[in-house]
Structure formats: structure tokens, C-alpha cells
PDB file of C-alpha atoms in Angstrom:
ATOM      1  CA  UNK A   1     100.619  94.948 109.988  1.00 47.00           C
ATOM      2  CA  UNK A   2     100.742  94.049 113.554  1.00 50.00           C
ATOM      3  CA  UNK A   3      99.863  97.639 114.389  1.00 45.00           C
ATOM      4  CA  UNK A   4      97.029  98.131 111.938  1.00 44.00           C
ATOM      5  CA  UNK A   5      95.666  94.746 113.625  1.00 44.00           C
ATOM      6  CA  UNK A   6      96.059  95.944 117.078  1.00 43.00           C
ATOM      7  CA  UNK A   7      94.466  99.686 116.294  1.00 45.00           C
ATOM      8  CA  UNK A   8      91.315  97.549 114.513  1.00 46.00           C
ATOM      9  CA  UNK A   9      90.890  95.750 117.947  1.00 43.00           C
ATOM     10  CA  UNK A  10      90.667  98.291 119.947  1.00 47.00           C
ATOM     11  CA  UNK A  11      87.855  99.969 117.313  1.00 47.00           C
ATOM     12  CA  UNK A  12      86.483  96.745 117.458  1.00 44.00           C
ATOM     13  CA  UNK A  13      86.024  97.106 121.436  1.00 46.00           C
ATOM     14  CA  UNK A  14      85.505 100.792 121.593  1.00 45.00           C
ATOM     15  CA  UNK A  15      82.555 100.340 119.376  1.00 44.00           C
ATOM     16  CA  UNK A  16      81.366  97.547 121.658  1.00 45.00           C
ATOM     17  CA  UNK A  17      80.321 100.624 124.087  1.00 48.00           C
ATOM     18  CA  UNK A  18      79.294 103.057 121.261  1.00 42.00           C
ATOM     19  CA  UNK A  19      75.827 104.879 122.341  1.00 72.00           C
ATOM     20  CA  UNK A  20      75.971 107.626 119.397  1.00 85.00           C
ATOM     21  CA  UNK A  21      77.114 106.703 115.559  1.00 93.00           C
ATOM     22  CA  UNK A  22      77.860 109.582 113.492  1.00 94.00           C
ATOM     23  CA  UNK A  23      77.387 109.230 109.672  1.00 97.00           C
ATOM     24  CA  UNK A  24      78.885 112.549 108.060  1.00 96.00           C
ATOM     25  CA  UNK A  25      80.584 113.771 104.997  1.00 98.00           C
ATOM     26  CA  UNK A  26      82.977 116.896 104.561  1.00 98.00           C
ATOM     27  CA  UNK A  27      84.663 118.741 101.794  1.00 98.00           C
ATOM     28  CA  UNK A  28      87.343 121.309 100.955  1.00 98.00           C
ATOM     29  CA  UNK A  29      90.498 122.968 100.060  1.00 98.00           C
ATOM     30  CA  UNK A  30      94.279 121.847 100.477  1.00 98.00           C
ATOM     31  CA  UNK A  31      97.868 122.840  99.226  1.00 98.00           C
ATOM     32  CA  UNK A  32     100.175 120.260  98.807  1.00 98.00           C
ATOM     33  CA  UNK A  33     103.235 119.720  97.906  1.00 98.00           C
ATOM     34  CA  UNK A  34     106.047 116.671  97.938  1.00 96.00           C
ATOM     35  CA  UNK A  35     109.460 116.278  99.826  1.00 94.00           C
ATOM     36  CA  UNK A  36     111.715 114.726  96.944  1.00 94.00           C
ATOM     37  CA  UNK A  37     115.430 113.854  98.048  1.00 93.00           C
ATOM     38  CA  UNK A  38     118.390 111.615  97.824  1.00 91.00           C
ATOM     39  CA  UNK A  39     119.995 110.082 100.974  1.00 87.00           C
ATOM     40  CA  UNK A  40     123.471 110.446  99.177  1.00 87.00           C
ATOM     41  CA  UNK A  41     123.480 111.863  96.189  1.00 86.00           C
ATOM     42  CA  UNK A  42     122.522 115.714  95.713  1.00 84.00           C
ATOM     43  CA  UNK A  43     118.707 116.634  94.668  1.00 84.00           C
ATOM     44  CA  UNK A  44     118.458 120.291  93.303  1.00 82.00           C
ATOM     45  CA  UNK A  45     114.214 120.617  92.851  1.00 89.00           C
ATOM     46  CA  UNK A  46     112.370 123.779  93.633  1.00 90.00           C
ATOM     47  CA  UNK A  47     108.864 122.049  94.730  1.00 92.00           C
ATOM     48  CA  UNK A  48     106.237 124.478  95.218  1.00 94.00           C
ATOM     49  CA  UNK A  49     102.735 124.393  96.602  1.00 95.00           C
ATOM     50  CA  UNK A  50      99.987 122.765  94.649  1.00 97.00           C
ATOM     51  CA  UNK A  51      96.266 123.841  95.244  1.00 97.00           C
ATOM     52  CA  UNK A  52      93.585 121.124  95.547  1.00 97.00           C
ATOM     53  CA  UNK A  53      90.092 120.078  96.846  1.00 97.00           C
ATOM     54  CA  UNK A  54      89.215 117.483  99.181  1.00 98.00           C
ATOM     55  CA  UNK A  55      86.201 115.306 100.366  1.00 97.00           C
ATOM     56  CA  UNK A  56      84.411 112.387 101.435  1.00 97.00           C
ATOM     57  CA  UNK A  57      82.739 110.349 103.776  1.00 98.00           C
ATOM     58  CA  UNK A  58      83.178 108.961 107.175  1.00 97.00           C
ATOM     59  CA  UNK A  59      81.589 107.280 110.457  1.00 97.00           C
ATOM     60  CA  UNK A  60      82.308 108.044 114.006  1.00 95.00           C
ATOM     61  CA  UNK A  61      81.344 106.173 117.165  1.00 94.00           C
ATOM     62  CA  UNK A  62      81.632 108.238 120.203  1.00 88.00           C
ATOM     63  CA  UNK A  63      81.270 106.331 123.595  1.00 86.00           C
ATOM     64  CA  UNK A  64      78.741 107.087 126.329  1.00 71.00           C
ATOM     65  CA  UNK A  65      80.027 110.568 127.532  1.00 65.00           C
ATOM     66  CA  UNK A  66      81.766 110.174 131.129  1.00 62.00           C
ATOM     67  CA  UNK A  67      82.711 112.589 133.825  1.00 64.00           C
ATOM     68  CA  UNK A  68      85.759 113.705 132.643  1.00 72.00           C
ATOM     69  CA  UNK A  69      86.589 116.924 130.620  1.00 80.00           C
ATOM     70  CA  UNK A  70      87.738 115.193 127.668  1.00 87.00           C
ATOM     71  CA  UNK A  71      85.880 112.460 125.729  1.00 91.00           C
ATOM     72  CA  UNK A  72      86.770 109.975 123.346  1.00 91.00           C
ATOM     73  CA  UNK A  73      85.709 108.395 119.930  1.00 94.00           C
ATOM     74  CA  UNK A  74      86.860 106.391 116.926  1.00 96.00           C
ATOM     75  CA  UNK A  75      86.655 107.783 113.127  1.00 97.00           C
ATOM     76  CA  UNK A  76      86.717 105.929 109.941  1.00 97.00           C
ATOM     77  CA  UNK A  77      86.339 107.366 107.015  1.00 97.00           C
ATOM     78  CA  UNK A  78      87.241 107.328 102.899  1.00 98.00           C
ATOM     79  CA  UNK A  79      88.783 110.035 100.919  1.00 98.00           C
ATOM     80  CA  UNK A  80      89.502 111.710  97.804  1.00 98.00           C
ATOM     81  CA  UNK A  81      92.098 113.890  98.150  1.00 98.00           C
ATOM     82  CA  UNK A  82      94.323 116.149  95.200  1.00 98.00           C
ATOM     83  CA  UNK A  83      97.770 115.574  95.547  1.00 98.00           C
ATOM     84  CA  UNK A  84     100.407 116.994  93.685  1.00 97.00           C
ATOM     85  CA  UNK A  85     103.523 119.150  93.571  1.00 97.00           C
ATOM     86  CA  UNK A  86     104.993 122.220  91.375  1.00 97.00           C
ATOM     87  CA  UNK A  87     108.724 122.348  90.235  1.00 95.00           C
ATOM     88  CA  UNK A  88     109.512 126.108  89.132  1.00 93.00           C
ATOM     89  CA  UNK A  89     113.121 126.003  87.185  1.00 90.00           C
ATOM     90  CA  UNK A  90     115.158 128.680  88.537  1.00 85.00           C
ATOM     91  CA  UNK A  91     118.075 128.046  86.067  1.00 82.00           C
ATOM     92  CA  UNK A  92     116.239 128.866  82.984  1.00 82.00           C
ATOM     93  CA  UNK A  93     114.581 131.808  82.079  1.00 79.00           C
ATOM     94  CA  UNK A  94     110.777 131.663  81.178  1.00 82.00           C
ATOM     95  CA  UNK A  95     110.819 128.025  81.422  1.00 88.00           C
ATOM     96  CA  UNK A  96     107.322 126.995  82.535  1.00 90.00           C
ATOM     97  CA  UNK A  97     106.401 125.120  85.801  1.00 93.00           C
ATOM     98  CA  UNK A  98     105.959 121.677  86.376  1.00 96.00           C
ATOM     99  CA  UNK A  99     102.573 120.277  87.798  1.00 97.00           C
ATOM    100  CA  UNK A 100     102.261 116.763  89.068  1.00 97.00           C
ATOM    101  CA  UNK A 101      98.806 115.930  90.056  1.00 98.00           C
ATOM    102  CA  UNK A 102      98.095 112.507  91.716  1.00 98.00           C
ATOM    103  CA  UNK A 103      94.475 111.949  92.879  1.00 98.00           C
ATOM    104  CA  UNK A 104      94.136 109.552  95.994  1.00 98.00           C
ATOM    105  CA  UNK A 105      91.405 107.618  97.584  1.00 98.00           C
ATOM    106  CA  UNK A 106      92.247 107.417 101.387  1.00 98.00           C
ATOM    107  CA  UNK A 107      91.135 105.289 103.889  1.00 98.00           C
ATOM    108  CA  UNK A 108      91.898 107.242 107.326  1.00 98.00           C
ATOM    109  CA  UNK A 109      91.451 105.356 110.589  1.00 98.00           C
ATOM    110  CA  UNK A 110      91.504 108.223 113.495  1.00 98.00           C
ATOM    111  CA  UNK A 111      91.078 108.891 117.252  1.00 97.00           C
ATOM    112  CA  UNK A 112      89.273 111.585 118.124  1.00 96.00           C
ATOM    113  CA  UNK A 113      89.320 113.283 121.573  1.00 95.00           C
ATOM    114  CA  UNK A 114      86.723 116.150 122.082  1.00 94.00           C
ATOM    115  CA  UNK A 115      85.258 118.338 125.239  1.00 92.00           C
ATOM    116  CA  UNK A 116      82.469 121.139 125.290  1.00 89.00           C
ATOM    117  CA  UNK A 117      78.775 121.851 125.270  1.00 85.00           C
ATOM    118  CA  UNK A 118      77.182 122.524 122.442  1.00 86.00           C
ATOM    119  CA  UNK A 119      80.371 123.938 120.480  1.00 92.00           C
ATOM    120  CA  UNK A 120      82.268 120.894 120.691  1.00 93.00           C
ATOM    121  CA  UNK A 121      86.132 120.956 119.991  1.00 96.00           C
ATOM    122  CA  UNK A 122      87.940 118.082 118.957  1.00 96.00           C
ATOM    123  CA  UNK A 123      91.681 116.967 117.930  1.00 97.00           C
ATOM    124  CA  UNK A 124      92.255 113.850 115.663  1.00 97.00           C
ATOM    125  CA  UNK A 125      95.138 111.539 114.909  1.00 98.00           C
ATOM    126  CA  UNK A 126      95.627 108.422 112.593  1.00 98.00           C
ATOM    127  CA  UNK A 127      96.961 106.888 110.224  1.00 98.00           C
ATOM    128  CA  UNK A 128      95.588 106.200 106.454  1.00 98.00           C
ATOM    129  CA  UNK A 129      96.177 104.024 103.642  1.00 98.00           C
ATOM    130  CA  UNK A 130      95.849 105.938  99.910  1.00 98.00           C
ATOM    131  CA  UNK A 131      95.239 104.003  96.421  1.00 98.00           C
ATOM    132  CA  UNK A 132      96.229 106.376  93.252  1.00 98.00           C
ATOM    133  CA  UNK A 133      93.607 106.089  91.323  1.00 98.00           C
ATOM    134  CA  UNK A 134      94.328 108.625  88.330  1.00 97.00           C
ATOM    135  CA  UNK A 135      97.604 111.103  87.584  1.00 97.00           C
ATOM    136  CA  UNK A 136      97.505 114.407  85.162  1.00 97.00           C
ATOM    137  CA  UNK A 137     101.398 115.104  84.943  1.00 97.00           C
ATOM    138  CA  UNK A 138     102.438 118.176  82.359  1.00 96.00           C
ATOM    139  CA  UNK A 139     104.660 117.754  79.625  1.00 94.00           C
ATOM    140  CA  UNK A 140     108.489 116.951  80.626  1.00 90.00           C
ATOM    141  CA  UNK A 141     110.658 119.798  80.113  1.00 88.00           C
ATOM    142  CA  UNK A 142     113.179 119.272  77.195  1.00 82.00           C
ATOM    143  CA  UNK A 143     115.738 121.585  77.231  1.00 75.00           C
ATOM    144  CA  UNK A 144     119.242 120.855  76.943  1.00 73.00           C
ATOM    145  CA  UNK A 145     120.658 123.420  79.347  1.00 77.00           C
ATOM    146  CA  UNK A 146     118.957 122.743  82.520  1.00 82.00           C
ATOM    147  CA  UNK A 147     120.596 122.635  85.381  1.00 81.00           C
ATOM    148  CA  UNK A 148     118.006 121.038  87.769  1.00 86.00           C
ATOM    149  CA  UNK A 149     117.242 117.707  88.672  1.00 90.00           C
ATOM    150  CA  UNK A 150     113.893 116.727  87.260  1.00 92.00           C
ATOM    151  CA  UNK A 151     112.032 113.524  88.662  1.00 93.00           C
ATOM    152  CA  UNK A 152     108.064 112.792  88.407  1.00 95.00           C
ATOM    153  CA  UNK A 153     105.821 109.970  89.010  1.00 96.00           C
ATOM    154  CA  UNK A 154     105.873 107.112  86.286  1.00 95.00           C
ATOM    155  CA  UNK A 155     103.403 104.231  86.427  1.00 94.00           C
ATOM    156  CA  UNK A 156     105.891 102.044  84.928  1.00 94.00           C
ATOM    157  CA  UNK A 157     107.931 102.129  88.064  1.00 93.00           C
ATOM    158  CA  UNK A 158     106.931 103.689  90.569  1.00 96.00           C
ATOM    159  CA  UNK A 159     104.265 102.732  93.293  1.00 95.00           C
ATOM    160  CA  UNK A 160     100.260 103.422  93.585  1.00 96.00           C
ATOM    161  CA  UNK A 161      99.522 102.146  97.026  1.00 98.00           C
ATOM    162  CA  UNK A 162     101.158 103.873 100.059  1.00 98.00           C
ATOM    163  CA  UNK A 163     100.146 105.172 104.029  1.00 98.00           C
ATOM    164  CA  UNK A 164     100.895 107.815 106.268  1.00 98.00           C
ATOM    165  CA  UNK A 165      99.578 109.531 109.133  1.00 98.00           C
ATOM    166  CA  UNK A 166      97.167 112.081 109.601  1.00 98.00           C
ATOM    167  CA  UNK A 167      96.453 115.183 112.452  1.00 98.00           C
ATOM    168  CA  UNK A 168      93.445 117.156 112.553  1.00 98.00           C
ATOM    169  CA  UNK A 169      91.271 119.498 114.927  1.00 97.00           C
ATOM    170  CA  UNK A 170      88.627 122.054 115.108  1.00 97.00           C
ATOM    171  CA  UNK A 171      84.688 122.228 116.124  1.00 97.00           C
ATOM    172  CA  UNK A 172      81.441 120.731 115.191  1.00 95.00           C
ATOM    173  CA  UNK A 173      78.234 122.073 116.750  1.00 94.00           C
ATOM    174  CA  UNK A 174      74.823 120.147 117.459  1.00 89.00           C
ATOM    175  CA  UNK A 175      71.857 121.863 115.857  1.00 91.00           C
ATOM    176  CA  UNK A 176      68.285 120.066 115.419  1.00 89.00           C
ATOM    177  CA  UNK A 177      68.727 119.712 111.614  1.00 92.00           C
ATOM    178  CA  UNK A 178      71.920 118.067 112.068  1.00 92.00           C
ATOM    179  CA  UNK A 179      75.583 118.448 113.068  1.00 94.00           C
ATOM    180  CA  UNK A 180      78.049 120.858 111.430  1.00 97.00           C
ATOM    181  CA  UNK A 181      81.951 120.679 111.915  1.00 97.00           C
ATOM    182  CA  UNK A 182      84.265 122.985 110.589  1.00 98.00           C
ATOM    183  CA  UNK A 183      88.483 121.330 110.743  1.00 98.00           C
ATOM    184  CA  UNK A 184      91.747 122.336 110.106  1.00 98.00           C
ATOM    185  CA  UNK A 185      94.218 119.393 109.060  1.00 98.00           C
ATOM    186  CA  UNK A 186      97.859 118.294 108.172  1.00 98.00           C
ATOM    187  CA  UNK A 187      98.275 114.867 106.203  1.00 98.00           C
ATOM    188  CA  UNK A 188     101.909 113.271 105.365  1.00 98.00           C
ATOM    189  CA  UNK A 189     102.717 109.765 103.433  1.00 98.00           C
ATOM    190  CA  UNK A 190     105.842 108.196 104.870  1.00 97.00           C
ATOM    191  CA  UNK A 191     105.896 105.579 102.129  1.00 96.00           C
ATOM    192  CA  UNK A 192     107.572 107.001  98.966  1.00 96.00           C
ATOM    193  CA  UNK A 193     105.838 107.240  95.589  1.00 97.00           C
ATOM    194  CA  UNK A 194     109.268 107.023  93.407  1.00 95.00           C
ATOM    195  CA  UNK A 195     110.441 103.089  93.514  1.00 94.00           C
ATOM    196  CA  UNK A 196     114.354 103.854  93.699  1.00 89.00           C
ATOM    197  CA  UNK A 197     115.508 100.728  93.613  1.00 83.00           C
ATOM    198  CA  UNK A 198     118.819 100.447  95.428  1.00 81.00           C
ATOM    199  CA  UNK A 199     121.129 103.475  96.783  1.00 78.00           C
ATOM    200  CA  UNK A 200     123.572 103.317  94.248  1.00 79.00           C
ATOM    201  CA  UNK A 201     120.933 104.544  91.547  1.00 83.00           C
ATOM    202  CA  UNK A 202     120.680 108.581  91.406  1.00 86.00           C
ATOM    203  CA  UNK A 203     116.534 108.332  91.297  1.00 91.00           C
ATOM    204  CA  UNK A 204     114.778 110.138  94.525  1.00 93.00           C
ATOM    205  CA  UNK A 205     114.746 107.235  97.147  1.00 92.00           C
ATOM    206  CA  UNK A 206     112.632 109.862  99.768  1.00 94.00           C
ATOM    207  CA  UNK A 207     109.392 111.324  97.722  1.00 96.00           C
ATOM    208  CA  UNK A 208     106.657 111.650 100.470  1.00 97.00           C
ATOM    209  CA  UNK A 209     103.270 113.743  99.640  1.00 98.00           C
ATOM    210  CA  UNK A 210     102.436 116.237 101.999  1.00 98.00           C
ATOM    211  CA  UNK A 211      99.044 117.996 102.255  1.00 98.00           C
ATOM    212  CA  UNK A 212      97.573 120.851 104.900  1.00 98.00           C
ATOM    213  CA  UNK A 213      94.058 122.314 104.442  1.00 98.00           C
ATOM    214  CA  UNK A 214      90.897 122.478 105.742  1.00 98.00           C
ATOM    215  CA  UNK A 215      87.293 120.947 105.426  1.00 98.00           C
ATOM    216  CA  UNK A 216      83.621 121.531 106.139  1.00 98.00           C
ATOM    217  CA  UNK A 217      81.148 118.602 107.370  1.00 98.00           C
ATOM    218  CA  UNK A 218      77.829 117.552 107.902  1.00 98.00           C
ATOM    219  CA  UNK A 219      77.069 114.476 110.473  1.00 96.00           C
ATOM    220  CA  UNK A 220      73.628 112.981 111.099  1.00 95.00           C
ATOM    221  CA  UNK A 221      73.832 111.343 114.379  1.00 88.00           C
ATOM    222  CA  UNK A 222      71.787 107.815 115.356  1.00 85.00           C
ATOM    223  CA  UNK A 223      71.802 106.581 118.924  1.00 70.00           C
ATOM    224  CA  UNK A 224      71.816 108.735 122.100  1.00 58.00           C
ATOM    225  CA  UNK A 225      74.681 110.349 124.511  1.00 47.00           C
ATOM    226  CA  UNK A 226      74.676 110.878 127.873  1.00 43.00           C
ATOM    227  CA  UNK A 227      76.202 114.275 127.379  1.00 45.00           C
ATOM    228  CA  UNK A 228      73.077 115.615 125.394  1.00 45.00           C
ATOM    229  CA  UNK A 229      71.058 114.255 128.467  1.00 41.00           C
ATOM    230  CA  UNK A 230      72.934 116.729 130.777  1.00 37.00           C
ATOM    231  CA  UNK A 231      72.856 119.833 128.946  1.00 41.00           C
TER     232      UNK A 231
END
């Protein structure tokens, strides 16, 4: 908490010298998957990638524009993002997959650093907080013989709010009609979804999302920047 309180401050005086607020929203395509594992006991799961989509809305302050190469900026934004994982059973033939899909509404809080002229490039970094908000989990497998370990989300137990971090870069271009961004991006939750309990019980006490994709954006800028002055 005392580092979510210190990053808000600084927003709070970065935004104090904000001469251009962008208001934008973005959308796209992800796979993700989830790292499930037990510190001591063995976890045998074949977790495979999950497709998804992606999108939302967000605000950016960028500061008056300096004379330095690379400029700075502050992002917040919310989310809905697909997350999920497949299990494929290697032990038993013709045994369908497992899909776990967990849907997610993020609230990412991001620095931004960027440089250019009018193709602008940028790289991102922050962390986010994530509220499950609705689950569509397949049938649990049944047979007698299988061999691997088999854990999924259960509401009953296991937790809906988490956080993690999230990196991100790519371009956004000024135009008269608007501002378009194209970005490339790699999310991970370092809280775990599965509540374990203690050590000595054999659930998954490590069960972290993890999510790379892409999305595309729109911004509408309000306010001026000294870097569109000297171009």
C-alpha cells in the first residue's frame, strides 16, 4: 500500500505540470496462459495457450515536452481483459482439453516514456489491480485413470481480486482527425488466483495469469505541447 500511495503522488504532481491530456481507447488480441505449481509437492499440468481479446479505456497526461530526447507521461487506464489457460492430458488418449476462462476488469497505472516527431515511440511500465468479474470453466474431467494433476479456479475458495505488473511499447502517430497508436504488451499477476491455504495442503500455492498480445488505439488529445509547437 505504501507504494501504490507513493506512485499516486507522484501522478498527482506530474499532472500538476500536464499541458496535453490524452483521452483514448484501444482494443485487441492476447494469448494467455497460467503458471500453476507447488513449492514442495510435485505439479504435473500441461497448460497451454489460451486465445483472447482485449480493450478499454484510458487517460494520459504528458508534460510540457523539454529538450531532451526522451519525454515523459503518466497513463491510467481500465481494462477488460480474457484470461484463461488450457490443460491438454497427455496420459489419456482422446481425452479433451481443459479451458479455464476468467474475464478481468483491470485498472493499470503506467509510466510512459516516449521520443520522436510525428511517429512517436513509446515504452510503458506499471502495475495494475484486476477484479474477476465472470468465469466460463469446462466440465471437470472424470476419469478414473488419469495420471495428471488437475486444479481450476473455484469461487468457493479461491480469490477474485489480485495485481501484477504490466510492460508495454510501440508507436502512436498525430494526424488532424486524431491520434492512432498501435502496442505490443506483456501482462503478469504476481498474486495467485488458487487460495492454498497452508504448505502442507497439496492445492497449487503459485497460480499467476500471464497474458502477451497486442492492441490498437485511438486518443483525442485536449491541451497543447510544446513539441507540436516545434515541428
Amino acid at each position: 500500500m505504501r507504494i501504490l500511495w507513493l506512485i499516486c503522488t507522484a501522478c498527482l504532481m506530474h499532472v500538476g505540470v500536464a499541458q496535453k491530456i490524452c483521452v483514448g481507447a484501444k482494443t485487441g488480441g492476447h494469448a494467455s496462459s497460467a503458471f500453476i505449481e507447488h513449492t514442495i509437492f510435485n505439479t504435473t499440468m500441461n497448460t497451454t495457450f489460451l486465445p483472447g481479446v482485449n480493450g478499454g479505456v484510458f487517460v494520459r497526461y504528458l508534460p510540457k515536452a523539454g529538450d531532451s530526447f526522451l519525454n515523459s507521461g503518466i497513463q491510467l487506464g481500465v481494462n477488460y481483459v480474457q484470461k484463461g489457460w488450457k490443460q491438454i492430458f497427455l496420459d489419456i488418449e482422446n481425452l479433451p482439453a481443459y479451458t479455464a476462462r476468467m474475464n478481468y476488469l483491470e485498472i493499470p497505472l503506467e509510466g510512459i516514456g516516449y521520443f520522436g516527431g510525428k511517429n512517436k515511440y513509446f515504452i510503458s511500465a506499471g502495475l495494475h489491480l484486476e477484479f474477476l468479474i465472470s468465469t466460463d470453466l469446462d466440465s471437470e474431467p472424470v476419469e478414473d485413470n488419469l495420471i495428471s494433476d488437475f486444479y481450476t479456479y473455484e469461487s468457493s475458495r479461491d480469490r477474485g481480486v489480485g495485481y501484477g505488473a504490466r510492460l508495454a511499447g510501440g508507436m502512436f502517430r498525430e494526424m488532424s482527425i486524431g491520434t492512432f497508436q498501435l502496442e505490443g504488451f506483456f501482462s503478469y499477476s504476481f498474486s495467485n488466483f488458487i487460495d492454498a491455504g497452508d504448505l502442507t495442503t497439496e492445492t497449487p500455492d503459485i497460480s499467476n495469469h500471464w497474458v502477451v498480445g497486442f492492441t490498437v488505439g485511438y486518443m483525442v488529445a485536449f491541451g497543447r505541447n510544446q513539441e507540436n509547437e516545434m515541428e
